[in-house]
CSV table of C-alpha atoms in Angstrom, one decimal:
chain,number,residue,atom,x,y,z
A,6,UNK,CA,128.2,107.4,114.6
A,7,UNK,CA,128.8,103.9,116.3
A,8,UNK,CA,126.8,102.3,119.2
A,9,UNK,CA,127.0,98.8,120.9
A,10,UNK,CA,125.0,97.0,123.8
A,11,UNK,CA,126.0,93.8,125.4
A,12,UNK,CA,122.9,92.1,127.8
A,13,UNK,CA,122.5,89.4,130.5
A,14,UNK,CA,119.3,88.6,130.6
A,15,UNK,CA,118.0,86.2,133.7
A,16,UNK,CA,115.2,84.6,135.0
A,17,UNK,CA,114.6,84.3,138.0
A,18,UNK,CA,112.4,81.5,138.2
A,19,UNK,CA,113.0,80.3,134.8
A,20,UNK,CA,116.5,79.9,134.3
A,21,UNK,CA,116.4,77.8,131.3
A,22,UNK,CA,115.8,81.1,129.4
A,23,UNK,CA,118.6,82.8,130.8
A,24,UNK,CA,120.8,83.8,127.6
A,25,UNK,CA,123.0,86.7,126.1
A,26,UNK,CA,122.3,89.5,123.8
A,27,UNK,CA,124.1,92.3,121.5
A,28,UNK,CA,123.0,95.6,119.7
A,29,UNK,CA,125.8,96.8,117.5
A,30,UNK,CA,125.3,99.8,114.8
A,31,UNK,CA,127.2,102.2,112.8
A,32,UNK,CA,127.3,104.7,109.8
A,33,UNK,CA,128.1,108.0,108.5
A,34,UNK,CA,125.9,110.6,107.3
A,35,UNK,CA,127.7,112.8,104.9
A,36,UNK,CA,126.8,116.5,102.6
A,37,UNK,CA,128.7,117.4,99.6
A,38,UNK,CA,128.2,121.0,99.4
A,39,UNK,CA,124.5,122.0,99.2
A,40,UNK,CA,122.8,119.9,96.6
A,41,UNK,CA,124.1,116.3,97.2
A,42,UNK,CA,123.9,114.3,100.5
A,43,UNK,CA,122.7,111.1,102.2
A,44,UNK,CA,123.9,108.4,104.4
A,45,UNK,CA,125.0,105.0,104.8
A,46,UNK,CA,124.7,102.4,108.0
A,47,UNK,CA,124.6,98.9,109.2
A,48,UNK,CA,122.8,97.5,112.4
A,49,UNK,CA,122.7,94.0,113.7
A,50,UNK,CA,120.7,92.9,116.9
A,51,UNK,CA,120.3,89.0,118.5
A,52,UNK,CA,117.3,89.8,121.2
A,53,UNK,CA,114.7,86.6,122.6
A,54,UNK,CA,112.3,86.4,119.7
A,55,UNK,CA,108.6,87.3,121.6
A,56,UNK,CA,106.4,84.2,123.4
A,57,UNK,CA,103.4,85.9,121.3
A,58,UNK,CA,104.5,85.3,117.7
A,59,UNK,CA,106.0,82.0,118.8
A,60,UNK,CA,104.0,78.4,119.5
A,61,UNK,CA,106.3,78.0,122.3
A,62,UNK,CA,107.8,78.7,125.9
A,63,UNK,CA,111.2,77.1,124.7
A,64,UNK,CA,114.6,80.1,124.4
A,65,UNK,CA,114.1,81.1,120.8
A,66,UNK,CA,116.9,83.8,119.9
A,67,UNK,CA,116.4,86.1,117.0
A,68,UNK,CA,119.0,87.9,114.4
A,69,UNK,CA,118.0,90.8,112.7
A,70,UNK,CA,120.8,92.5,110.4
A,71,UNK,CA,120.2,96.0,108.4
A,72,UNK,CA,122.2,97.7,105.9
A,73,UNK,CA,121.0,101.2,104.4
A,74,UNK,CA,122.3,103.7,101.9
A,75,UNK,CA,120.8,107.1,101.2
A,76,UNK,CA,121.4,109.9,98.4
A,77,UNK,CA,119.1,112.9,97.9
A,78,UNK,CA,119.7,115.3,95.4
A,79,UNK,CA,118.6,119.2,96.3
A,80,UNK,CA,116.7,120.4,92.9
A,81,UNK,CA,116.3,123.9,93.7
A,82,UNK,CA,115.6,125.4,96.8
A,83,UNK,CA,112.1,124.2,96.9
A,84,UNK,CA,112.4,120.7,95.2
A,85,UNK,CA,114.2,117.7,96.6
A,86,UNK,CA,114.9,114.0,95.1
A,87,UNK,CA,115.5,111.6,97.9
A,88,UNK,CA,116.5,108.3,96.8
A,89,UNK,CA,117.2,105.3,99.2
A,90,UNK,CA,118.3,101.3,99.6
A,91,UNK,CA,118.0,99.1,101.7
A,92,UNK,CA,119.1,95.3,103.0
A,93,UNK,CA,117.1,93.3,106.0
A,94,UNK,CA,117.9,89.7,107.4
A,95,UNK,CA,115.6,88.1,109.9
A,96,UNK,CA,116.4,85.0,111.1
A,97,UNK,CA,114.2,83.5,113.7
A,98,UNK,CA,114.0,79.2,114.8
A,99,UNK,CA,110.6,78.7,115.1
A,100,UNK,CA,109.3,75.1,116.1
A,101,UNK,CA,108.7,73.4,112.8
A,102,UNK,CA,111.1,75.5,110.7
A,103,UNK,CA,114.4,75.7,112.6
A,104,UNK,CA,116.4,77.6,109.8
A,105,UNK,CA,113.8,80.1,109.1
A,106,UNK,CA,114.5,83.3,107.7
A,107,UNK,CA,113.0,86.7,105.9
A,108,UNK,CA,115.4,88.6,103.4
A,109,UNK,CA,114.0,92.0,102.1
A,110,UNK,CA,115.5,94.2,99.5
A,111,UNK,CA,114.2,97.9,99.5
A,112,UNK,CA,114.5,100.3,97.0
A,113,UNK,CA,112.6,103.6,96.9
A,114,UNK,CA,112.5,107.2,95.3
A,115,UNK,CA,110.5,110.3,96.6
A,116,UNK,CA,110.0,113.9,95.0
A,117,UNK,CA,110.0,116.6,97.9
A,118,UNK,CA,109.0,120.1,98.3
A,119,UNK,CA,109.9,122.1,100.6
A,120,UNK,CA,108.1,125.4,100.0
A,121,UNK,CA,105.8,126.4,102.8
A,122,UNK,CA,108.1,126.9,106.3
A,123,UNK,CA,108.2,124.1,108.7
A,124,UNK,CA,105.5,121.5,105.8
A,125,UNK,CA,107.6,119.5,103.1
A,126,UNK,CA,105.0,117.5,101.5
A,127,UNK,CA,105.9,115.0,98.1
A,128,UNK,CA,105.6,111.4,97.1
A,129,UNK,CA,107.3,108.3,97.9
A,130,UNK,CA,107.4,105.2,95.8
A,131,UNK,CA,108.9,101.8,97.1
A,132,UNK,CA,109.8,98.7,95.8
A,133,UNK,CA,110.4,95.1,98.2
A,134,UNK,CA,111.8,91.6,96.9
A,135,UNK,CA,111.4,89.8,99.3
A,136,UNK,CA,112.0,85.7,100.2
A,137,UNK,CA,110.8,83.6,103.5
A,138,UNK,CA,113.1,80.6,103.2
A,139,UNK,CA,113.5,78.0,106.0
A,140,UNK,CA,110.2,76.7,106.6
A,141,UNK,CA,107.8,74.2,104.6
A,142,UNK,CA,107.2,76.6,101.7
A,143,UNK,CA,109.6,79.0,100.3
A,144,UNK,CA,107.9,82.3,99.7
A,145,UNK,CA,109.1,85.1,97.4
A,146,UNK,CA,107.1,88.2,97.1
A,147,UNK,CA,107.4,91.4,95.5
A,148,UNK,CA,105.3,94.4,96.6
A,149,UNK,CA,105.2,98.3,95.4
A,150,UNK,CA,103.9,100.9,97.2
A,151,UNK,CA,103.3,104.7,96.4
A,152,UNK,CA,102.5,107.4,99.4
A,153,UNK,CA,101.7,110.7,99.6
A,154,UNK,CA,104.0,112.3,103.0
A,155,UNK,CA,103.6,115.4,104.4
A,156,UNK,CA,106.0,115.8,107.8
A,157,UNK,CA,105.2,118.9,109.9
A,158,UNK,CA,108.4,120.3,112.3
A,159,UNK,CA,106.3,121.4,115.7
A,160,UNK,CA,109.6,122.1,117.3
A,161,UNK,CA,112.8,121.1,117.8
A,162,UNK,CA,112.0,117.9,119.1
A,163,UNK,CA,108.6,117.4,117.9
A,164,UNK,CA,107.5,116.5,114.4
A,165,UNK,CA,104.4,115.3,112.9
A,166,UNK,CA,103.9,113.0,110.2
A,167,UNK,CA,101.7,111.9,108.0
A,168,UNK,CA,101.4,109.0,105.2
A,169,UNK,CA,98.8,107.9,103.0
A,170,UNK,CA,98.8,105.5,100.4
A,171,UNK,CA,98.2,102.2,98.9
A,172,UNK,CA,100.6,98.9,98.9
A,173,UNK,CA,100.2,95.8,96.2
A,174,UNK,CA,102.0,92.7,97.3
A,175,UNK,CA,102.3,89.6,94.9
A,176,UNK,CA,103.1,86.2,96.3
A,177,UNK,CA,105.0,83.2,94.9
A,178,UNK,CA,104.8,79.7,97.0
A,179,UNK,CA,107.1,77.2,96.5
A,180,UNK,CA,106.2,74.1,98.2
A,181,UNK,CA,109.2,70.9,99.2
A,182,UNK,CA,106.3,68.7,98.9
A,183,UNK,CA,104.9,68.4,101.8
A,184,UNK,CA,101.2,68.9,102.2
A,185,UNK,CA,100.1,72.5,103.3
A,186,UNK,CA,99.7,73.1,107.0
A,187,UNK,CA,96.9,75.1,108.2
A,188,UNK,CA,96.0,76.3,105.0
């Protein structure tokens, strides 16, 4: 699958905001027989970055990029490994850190099953390194997460889904020295 967008978005009063922007995605989802399959994809999307999470009313344009890969491994009929990576890049100028950017690498596992009709239930664990770089202070973190999921199929186009679970994050700062702002 493959999709694009190309925008022109402009104001009509305030025309120093008038800019471009693009969606563009792509990737495969694949099945080897019945026990093996997953999927692969990249997105990449430059939008206005939001007036709310920015100290400004300045054009502020904002590049997020995505790459995923997935492989799940069917047990038995009942049991179901699902394994999955994952990439992120944020890059957003904001006023006193022009270059800023977030970097994120996922990882996670889950055990499925798959038993009871329409209700596959299991848990999911998670791993995140992640890096804010750009700014005043460089911040790495890592954070794990565990979660019980249980996703109910209503119908064919309705699903419900549930999570519960806990997340532990762990923060490095690394200061240019300069004195903290706002802390």
């Amino acid at each position: 699958h493959a999709s694009g967008e190309v925008r022109r978005v402009v104001f009509e009063r305030f025309d120093h905001l008038d800019h471009s922007e693009h969606t563009a995605a792509g990737g495969l989802d694949w099945r080897l027989g019945s026990l093996l399959d997953g999927a692969f994809g990249y997105r990449e999307e430059r939008r206005m970055g939001s007036f709310a999470d920015l100290d400004t009313s300045e054009l502020s344009l904002r590049d997020d990029r995505a790459g995923h890969l997935k492989v799940n491994l069917q047990l038995t009929p009942i049991w179901r490994v699902e394994t999955g990576a994952e990439l992120r890049e944020y890059e957003q100028p904001l006023a006193d850190s022009p270059e800023f950017m977030l970097r994120e690498k996922i990882g996670s596992v889950g055990l499925r099953y798959l038993g009871i009709a329409r209700l596959s239930t299991g848990l999911v664990a998670e791993v995140v390194d992640g890096r804010f770089s750009g700014g005043l202070f460089e911040r790495n973190f890592d954070e794990q997460s565990l979660q019980f999921a249980a996703d109910y199929v209503i119908g064919g186009f309705t699903r419900l889904n549930l999570r519960l679970g806990g997340v532990r994050r762990e923060e490095d700062v690394e200061s240019d020295g300069a004195e903290p702002v706002g802390e």
